[in-house]
Amino acid sequence: MGEPLNPRYRLYHPKWHRTRIPIFWWLRSFAYIKFISRELTSLFVAYAGLLLLIEVSVLARGEAAYGRFLAWLQSPAVLALNAFVLLALLFHTFTWLNLAPRALVLRVGKRRVPDALVLVAHYSAWIAASALLAWLILRR
Amino acid sequence: MPETITLEVQRYRPEDEAEPVFERFDVPFRADWMVLDALNYIKDNLDGTLSYRWACRMGVCGSCGMMVNGQPLLTCATYLERLLPGPIRVEPLKGFPVIRDLVGDITDFLEKLSRVKPWIVREEEKPLAEGEYLQTPEQLADYEQYSMCINCMLCYAACPIYELEPDFIGPAAIAIAQRYNLDSRDEGVQERLDVLSQHDGIWACTFVGECSVVCPKNVDPAGAIQRYKVAATADWFKSVLTPWANR
Ligand code: SF4
């Protein structure tokens, strides 16, 4: 080995190289972008939950207040926002529910419950809960 | 078919360079060559100082994992043909400090691996005279998938959490913990849970899922971690709801 070209190098003092992680590391691959989107859309889940709670509390304040709230919900800006939120929620729900069989390994006797069944159970529960909520909100 | 293919290989010679650089090598293209064969060609014919790890060249030893065009891959199992027309960028596995050229320091992984007690834990060994611990095919099937891990660390290189939070115990170590937890002969579940239920254990994982995508042995470490989370949560609820049942 000749003279080291790196003036800061000291013999027998190994120098590891560490790469710094860019802030936009999640743009590096499509899989990472999908992951970050799934995580970020959970904010919209919180928003939807909050909206539902507000709706219930407005309902408790009487018919006039509820009517004003409904009118606000029907304004074009809010409609557009909520349409976007709905898309985000659907993305979140599908990506989330599709992961369920990976986490849930169930056994009946010696046999493993097939992944498809775990998926069907999750989607059915989701549809049933949504239908119940829709019925509660939309019935007159 | 081209005559040659170009490899851009990361070099890091700390005595000469403060930062890694890329060096280009033209190697003969052969349809039956893997990326590792091309690296061996460089070492044998073009530059004998190139440093990298390999041993079995058949996907068993787990030592030749590198970033190939940004993807963590076993270089012994990646055809050059798949990467035509090139150039092919070869870098050391992401997430590990680089010692030299393509060689990373894997001390961190080895320490974490030993933390999960990757062996069969017995409270009491039965006397030799009583014979071996028997297992049914179903009991074997419970953990077999996780026993396929070859410690290649591709899953660590694919995991952004490990990169951002180096304390994270990481995909393979957890999958291997599961390999022993699910083994009917093992009695170390609680000891491993004490390690893995810490902040840097299973809960650091946010289920990006890439570890399972890159795993060359279909171990599905991401699935192992999520199953572990479910089991740990159930365990916690049980201990809260039925405290008398414990110990
Ligand atoms: S889990 Fe798969 S990718 Fe990770 S070290 Fe084991 S074999 Fe390699």
Coordinates of C-alpha atoms and ligand atoms in Angstrom, one line a residue:
Chain A
M1 CA 0.0 0.0 0.0
G2 CA 1.4 3.4 -1.0
E3 CA 1.0 6.7 0.8
P4 CA -2.6 7.4 1.7
L5 CA -4.2 10.0 -0.6
N6 CA -6.7 11.0 2.0
P7 CA -4.9 13.3 4.4
R8 CA -7.4 12.6 7.2
Y9 CA -6.9 8.9 7.1
R10 CA -5.0 7.4 10.0
L11 CA -3.5 3.9 9.7
Y12 CA -5.3 1.4 11.9
H13 CA -8.2 3.8 12.5
P14 CA -10.8 2.5 10.2
K15 CA -13.2 5.0 8.9
W16 CA -16.7 3.8 8.0
H17 CA -18.8 5.6 5.5
R18 CA -22.4 6.4 6.5
T19 CA -24.9 7.7 4.0
R20 CA -27.1 10.4 5.1
I21 CA -30.9 9.9 4.6
P22 CA -32.5 12.4 2.4
I23 CA -35.7 14.0 3.7
F24 CA -37.5 12.8 0.6
W25 CA -36.4 9.3 1.0
W26 CA -40.0 8.1 0.5
L27 CA -39.9 9.3 -3.1
R28 CA -37.2 6.7 -3.9
S29 CA -39.7 4.0 -4.9
F30 CA -43.3 3.5 -5.7
A31 CA -43.7 1.1 -2.8
Y32 CA -42.5 3.8 -0.3
I33 CA -44.9 6.4 -1.9
K34 CA -47.8 4.0 -1.5
F35 CA -46.8 3.3 2.1
I36 CA -46.6 7.0 3.0
S37 CA -49.9 7.7 1.3
R38 CA -51.5 4.9 3.3
E39 CA -50.2 6.4 6.5
L40 CA -51.0 10.0 5.6
T41 CA -54.6 9.2 4.6
S42 CA -55.2 8.2 8.2
L43 CA -55.5 11.9 8.8
F44 CA -58.6 11.9 6.7
V45 CA -59.9 9.0 8.7
A46 CA -59.6 11.2 11.8
Y47 CA -61.3 14.0 9.9
A48 CA -64.2 11.8 9.0
G49 CA -64.6 10.6 12.5
L50 CA -64.5 14.1 13.8
L51 CA -67.1 15.2 11.3
L52 CA -69.4 12.4 12.4
L53 CA -69.0 13.5 16.1
I54 CA -69.8 17.1 15.2
E55 CA -72.9 16.0 13.3
V56 CA -74.1 14.2 16.4
S57 CA -73.5 17.1 18.7
V58 CA -75.2 19.5 16.2
L59 CA -78.1 17.2 16.1
A60 CA -78.4 17.5 19.9
R61 CA -78.8 21.3 19.5
G62 CA -82.1 21.0 17.7
E63 CA -83.6 20.9 14.2
A64 CA -82.7 24.5 13.2
A65 CA -79.0 24.0 13.9
Y66 CA -78.9 20.7 12.2
G67 CA -80.5 22.2 9.1
R68 CA -77.8 24.9 9.0
F69 CA -75.2 22.2 9.3
L70 CA -76.7 20.2 6.4
A71 CA -76.8 23.3 4.3
W72 CA -73.1 23.9 5.0
L73 CA -72.3 20.3 4.1
Q74 CA -74.1 20.8 0.8
S75 CA -72.1 23.9 -0.2
P76 CA -69.9 23.2 -3.3
A77 CA -66.5 23.7 -1.5
V78 CA -67.4 21.3 1.3
L79 CA -68.9 18.8 -1.2
A80 CA -65.7 18.9 -3.2
L81 CA -63.5 18.5 -0.1
N82 CA -65.6 15.6 1.1
A83 CA -65.5 13.9 -2.3
F84 CA -61.7 14.0 -2.1
V85 CA -61.8 12.8 1.5
L86 CA -64.0 9.9 0.4
L87 CA -61.4 8.8 -2.2
A88 CA -58.6 9.0 0.4
L89 CA -60.7 7.0 2.8
L90 CA -61.4 4.3 0.2
F91 CA -57.7 4.1 -0.6
H92 CA -56.9 3.8 3.1
T93 CA -59.5 1.2 3.7
F94 CA -58.6 -1.0 0.8
T95 CA -54.9 -0.9 1.4
W96 CA -55.5 -1.5 5.1
L97 CA -58.0 -4.3 4.8
N98 CA -55.9 -6.1 2.2
L99 CA -53.1 -6.4 4.7
A100 CA -55.3 -8.1 7.3
P101 CA -54.6 -11.7 6.3
R102 CA -50.9 -11.1 6.8
A103 CA -51.4 -10.2 10.4
L104 CA -54.2 -12.6 11.3
V105 CA -53.3 -16.2 11.1
L106 CA -56.3 -18.2 12.5
R107 CA -56.6 -21.8 13.0
V108 CA -59.6 -24.0 13.2
G109 CA -58.5 -27.4 14.6
K110 CA -55.4 -28.3 12.6
R111 CA -56.4 -26.3 9.5
R112 CA -55.4 -22.7 8.8
V113 CA -58.2 -20.4 7.9
P114 CA -57.6 -19.4 4.3
D115 CA -56.5 -15.8 3.6
A116 CA -59.5 -15.2 1.3
L117 CA -61.9 -16.0 4.2
V118 CA -60.1 -13.5 6.5
L119 CA -60.4 -10.9 3.8
V120 CA -64.1 -11.6 3.1
A121 CA -64.8 -11.4 6.9
H122 CA -63.1 -8.0 7.1
Y123 CA -64.8 -6.5 4.1
S124 CA -68.2 -7.8 5.2
A125 CA -67.7 -6.2 8.6
W126 CA -66.8 -3.0 6.9
I127 CA -69.7 -3.0 4.6
A128 CA -72.1 -3.9 7.4
A129 CA -70.9 -1.1 9.6
S130 CA -71.1 1.4 6.7
A131 CA -74.6 0.3 5.9
L132 CA -75.7 0.7 9.5
L133 CA -74.2 4.2 9.7
A134 CA -75.8 5.2 6.3
W135 CA -79.2 3.9 7.5
L136 CA -78.9 5.9 10.7
I137 CA -77.9 9.1 9.0
L138 CA -80.1 8.9 5.9
R139 CA -83.4 7.7 7.3
R140 CA -86.1 10.3 7.8
Chain B
M1 CA -26.8 -10.1 -27.3
P2 CA -24.1 -7.5 -26.5
E3 CA -20.5 -8.4 -26.3
T4 CA -19.9 -6.5 -23.0
I5 CA -21.9 -4.9 -20.3
T6 CA -20.8 -2.0 -18.0
L7 CA -20.8 -2.2 -14.3
E8 CA -20.7 1.0 -12.2
V9 CA -19.3 -0.3 -8.9
Q10 CA -19.1 1.8 -5.8
R11 CA -15.5 2.0 -4.5
Y12 CA -14.6 3.3 -1.1
R13 CA -11.0 3.2 -0.1
P14 CA -10.9 5.2 3.1
E15 CA -7.1 5.7 2.9
D16 CA -7.5 7.4 -0.5
E17 CA -11.1 8.8 -0.6
A18 CA -13.1 10.7 1.9
E19 CA -16.3 9.8 0.0
P20 CA -17.2 6.8 -2.1
V21 CA -16.9 7.1 -5.8
F22 CA -18.2 5.0 -8.7
E23 CA -15.8 3.1 -11.0
R24 CA -16.9 1.8 -14.4
F25 CA -15.8 -1.7 -15.6
D26 CA -16.6 -3.3 -18.9
V27 CA -17.0 -7.0 -18.5
P28 CA -17.9 -9.7 -21.0
F29 CA -21.6 -10.3 -21.3
R30 CA -22.7 -13.9 -20.9
A31 CA -26.3 -15.1 -20.7
D32 CA -25.5 -17.5 -17.9
W33 CA -23.6 -15.0 -15.7
M34 CA -24.9 -13.5 -12.6
V35 CA -23.9 -10.1 -11.2
L36 CA -21.5 -11.9 -8.8
D37 CA -19.8 -13.6 -11.8
A38 CA -19.2 -10.1 -13.3
L39 CA -17.7 -8.9 -10.0
N40 CA -15.5 -12.0 -9.8
Y41 CA -14.4 -11.3 -13.4
I42 CA -13.4 -7.8 -12.3
K43 CA -11.5 -9.0 -9.3
D44 CA -9.7 -11.7 -11.3
N45 CA -8.9 -9.7 -14.5
L46 CA -9.4 -6.0 -14.0
D47 CA -8.8 -4.9 -10.5
G48 CA -7.8 -7.3 -7.7
T49 CA -8.3 -4.7 -5.0
L50 CA -12.1 -4.7 -5.4
S51 CA -13.6 -5.9 -2.0
Y52 CA -17.0 -7.6 -1.6
R53 CA -18.4 -10.6 0.3
W54 CA -19.5 -13.9 -1.2
A55 CA -19.2 -17.6 -0.4
C56 CA -21.6 -20.2 -1.8
R57 CA -22.8 -18.5 -5.0
M58 CA -26.0 -20.5 -4.8
G59 CA -28.3 -18.5 -2.6
V60 CA -27.7 -20.2 0.7
C61 CA -24.9 -18.4 2.5
G62 CA -26.5 -15.0 2.5
S63 CA -23.3 -13.0 2.1
C64 CA -23.5 -11.6 -1.4
G65 CA -26.4 -9.2 -0.9
M66 CA -25.8 -5.8 -2.5
M67 CA -27.8 -2.9 -4.0
V68 CA -28.1 -3.6 -7.7
N69 CA -29.6 -0.7 -9.5
G70 CA -31.0 0.5 -6.2
Q71 CA -32.7 -2.8 -5.3
P72 CA -31.4 -5.1 -2.5
L73 CA -30.6 -8.4 -4.3
L74 CA -28.5 -11.5 -3.9
T75 CA -25.9 -10.9 -6.6
C76 CA -25.4 -14.7 -7.0
A77 CA -29.1 -15.0 -8.1
T78 CA -29.4 -12.0 -10.3
Y79 CA -28.8 -12.6 -14.0
L80 CA -26.9 -9.9 -16.0
E81 CA -29.4 -10.5 -18.7
R82 CA -32.2 -9.2 -16.5
L83 CA -30.4 -5.9 -16.3
L84 CA -29.7 -5.3 -20.0
P85 CA -28.7 -3.0 -21.5
G86 CA -26.9 -1.6 -18.4
P87 CA -24.9 0.1 -17.0
I88 CA -25.5 -1.8 -13.8
R89 CA -25.0 0.1 -10.6
V90 CA -23.6 -2.0 -7.7
E91 CA -23.5 -0.5 -4.2
P92 CA -23.2 -2.0 -0.7
L93 CA -26.3 -2.9 1.1
K94 CA -28.2 0.2 2.3
G95 CA -28.4 0.9 6.0
F96 CA -25.1 -0.5 7.0
P97 CA -21.9 1.6 7.5
V98 CA -19.4 0.9 4.7
I99 CA -16.0 -0.4 5.6
R100 CA -14.6 -0.7 2.1
D101 CA -16.0 -0.9 -1.4
L102 CA -19.0 -3.2 -1.2
V103 CA -18.4 -4.4 2.3
G104 CA -20.7 -3.2 5.0
D105 CA -20.3 -3.5 8.8
I106 CA -22.9 -6.0 10.0
T107 CA -22.1 -6.0 13.7
D108 CA -25.3 -4.3 14.5
F109 CA -27.4 -7.1 12.9
L110 CA -25.4 -9.8 14.6
E111 CA -25.9 -8.2 18.0
K112 CA -29.6 -7.8 17.4
L113 CA -29.9 -11.4 16.2
S114 CA -28.3 -12.7 19.4
R115 CA -30.7 -10.5 21.5
V116 CA -33.7 -12.6 20.4
K117 CA -32.2 -15.9 21.5
P118 CA -32.2 -17.6 18.2
W119 CA -32.1 -21.1 19.6
I120 CA -34.5 -23.5 21.3
V121 CA -34.9 -22.3 24.9
R122 CA -35.9 -25.0 27.4
E123 CA -36.7 -24.4 31.0
E124 CA -35.5 -27.9 31.7
E125 CA -33.7 -30.2 29.3
K126 CA -35.1 -33.7 29.4
P127 CA -32.5 -36.5 30.0
L128 CA -30.8 -37.9 26.9
A129 CA -32.2 -41.3 27.7
E130 CA -35.7 -40.1 27.1
G131 CA -34.9 -39.6 23.4
E132 CA -35.5 -36.8 21.0
Y133 CA -38.2 -34.1 21.1
L134 CA -40.7 -35.3 18.6
Q135 CA -42.7 -33.1 16.3
T136 CA -45.6 -33.7 13.9
P137 CA -45.6 -32.4 10.3
E138 CA -48.2 -29.8 11.3
Q139 CA -46.0 -28.6 14.1
L140 CA -43.1 -28.3 11.7
A141 CA -45.3 -26.4 9.2
D142 CA -46.0 -23.8 11.9
Y143 CA -42.5 -22.3 11.7
E144 CA -40.9 -23.9 8.7
Q145 CA -41.2 -20.8 6.5
Y146 CA -39.3 -18.7 9.1
S147 CA -36.6 -21.2 9.3
M148 CA -35.7 -20.6 5.7
C149 CA -34.0 -17.3 6.6
I150 CA -30.4 -17.1 5.4
N151 CA -29.5 -13.9 7.2
C152 CA -28.8 -12.1 4.0
M153 CA -30.0 -8.8 5.4
L154 CA -31.7 -7.7 2.2
C155 CA -34.8 -7.0 4.3
Y156 CA -32.8 -4.5 6.4
A157 CA -31.6 -2.8 3.3
A158 CA -35.3 -2.5 2.1
C159 CA -36.6 -1.2 5.4
P160 CA -36.8 2.6 5.6
I161 CA -37.5 2.4 9.3
Y162 CA -34.2 0.6 10.0
E163 CA -32.5 3.3 8.0
L164 CA -34.2 6.1 9.9
E165 CA -34.2 4.5 13.3
P166 CA -31.1 2.3 13.6
D167 CA -32.2 1.0 17.0
F168 CA -35.0 -0.9 15.3
I169 CA -34.3 -4.6 15.8
G170 CA -35.3 -5.2 12.3
P171 CA -37.3 -7.7 10.1
A172 CA -35.1 -10.8 10.0
A173 CA -34.3 -10.8 13.8
I174 CA -38.1 -10.7 14.5
A175 CA -38.9 -13.4 11.9
I176 CA -36.2 -15.6 13.4
A177 CA -37.6 -14.9 16.9
Q178 CA -41.0 -16.1 15.5
R179 CA -39.3 -19.2 14.1
Y180 CA -38.4 -20.3 17.6
N181 CA -41.6 -19.0 19.3
L182 CA -43.7 -21.1 17.0
D183 CA -41.6 -24.2 17.5
S184 CA -43.4 -26.8 19.7
R185 CA -40.1 -27.7 21.4
D186 CA -39.4 -24.1 22.5
E187 CA -40.2 -22.4 25.8
G188 CA -38.6 -19.0 25.3
V189 CA -41.7 -17.1 24.1
Q190 CA -41.9 -14.8 27.1
E191 CA -38.1 -14.1 27.2
R192 CA -38.3 -13.0 23.5
L193 CA -41.4 -11.0 24.1
D194 CA -39.6 -9.0 26.8
V195 CA -37.0 -8.0 24.2
L196 CA -39.4 -7.5 21.3
S197 CA -42.2 -5.6 23.0
Q198 CA -39.8 -2.8 23.7
H199 CA -40.0 0.4 21.7
D200 CA -37.3 -0.7 19.3
G201 CA -38.9 -4.0 18.8
I202 CA -42.1 -4.9 16.9
W203 CA -43.8 -1.5 17.6
A204 CA -41.2 0.4 15.6
C205 CA -42.5 -1.4 12.5
T206 CA -45.1 0.6 10.5
F207 CA -45.7 -2.2 8.0
V208 CA -44.1 -0.8 4.9
G209 CA -43.9 -4.4 3.7
E210 CA -40.8 -4.1 1.5
C211 CA -38.8 -6.5 3.6
S212 CA -41.1 -9.3 2.4
V213 CA -41.0 -8.2 -1.2
V214 CA -37.2 -8.4 -1.4
C215 CA -36.7 -11.5 0.7
P216 CA -35.2 -14.2 -1.5
K217 CA -36.5 -17.0 0.7
N218 CA -40.2 -16.0 1.0
V219 CA -39.8 -15.7 4.8
D220 CA -42.3 -12.9 4.9
P221 CA -40.7 -11.0 7.8
A222 CA -43.4 -8.3 7.6
G223 CA -46.1 -10.9 8.2
A224 CA -44.1 -12.3 11.1
I225 CA -44.0 -8.9 12.7
Q226 CA -47.7 -8.2 12.3
R227 CA -48.5 -11.6 13.7
Y228 CA -46.3 -10.8 16.6
K229 CA -48.1 -7.6 17.2
V230 CA -51.4 -9.4 17.3
A231 CA -50.0 -12.0 19.7
A232 CA -48.4 -9.4 22.0
T233 CA -51.7 -7.4 22.1
A234 CA -53.7 -10.5 23.0
D235 CA -51.1 -11.4 25.6
W236 CA -51.4 -7.9 27.1
F237 CA -55.2 -8.1 27.2
K238 CA -55.1 -11.5 28.8
S239 CA -52.8 -10.3 31.5
V240 CA -55.0 -7.3 32.3
L241 CA -58.3 -9.2 32.2
T242 CA -57.2 -12.3 34.0
P243 CA -54.3 -11.2 36.3
W244 CA -54.7 -14.3 38.5
A245 CA -53.8 -16.6 35.5
N246 CA -50.3 -15.2 35.4
R247 CA -47.4 -16.8 37.0
Ligands
SF4_1 S1 -35.8 -12.6 6.2 FE1 -35.4 -12.9 4.1 S2 -34.4 -11.0 3.4 FE2 -34.3 -11.0 5.6 S3 -32.3 -11.9 6.2 FE3 -33.8 -13.6 6.1 S4 -33.7 -14.5 4.1 FE4 -32.7 -12.4 4.0

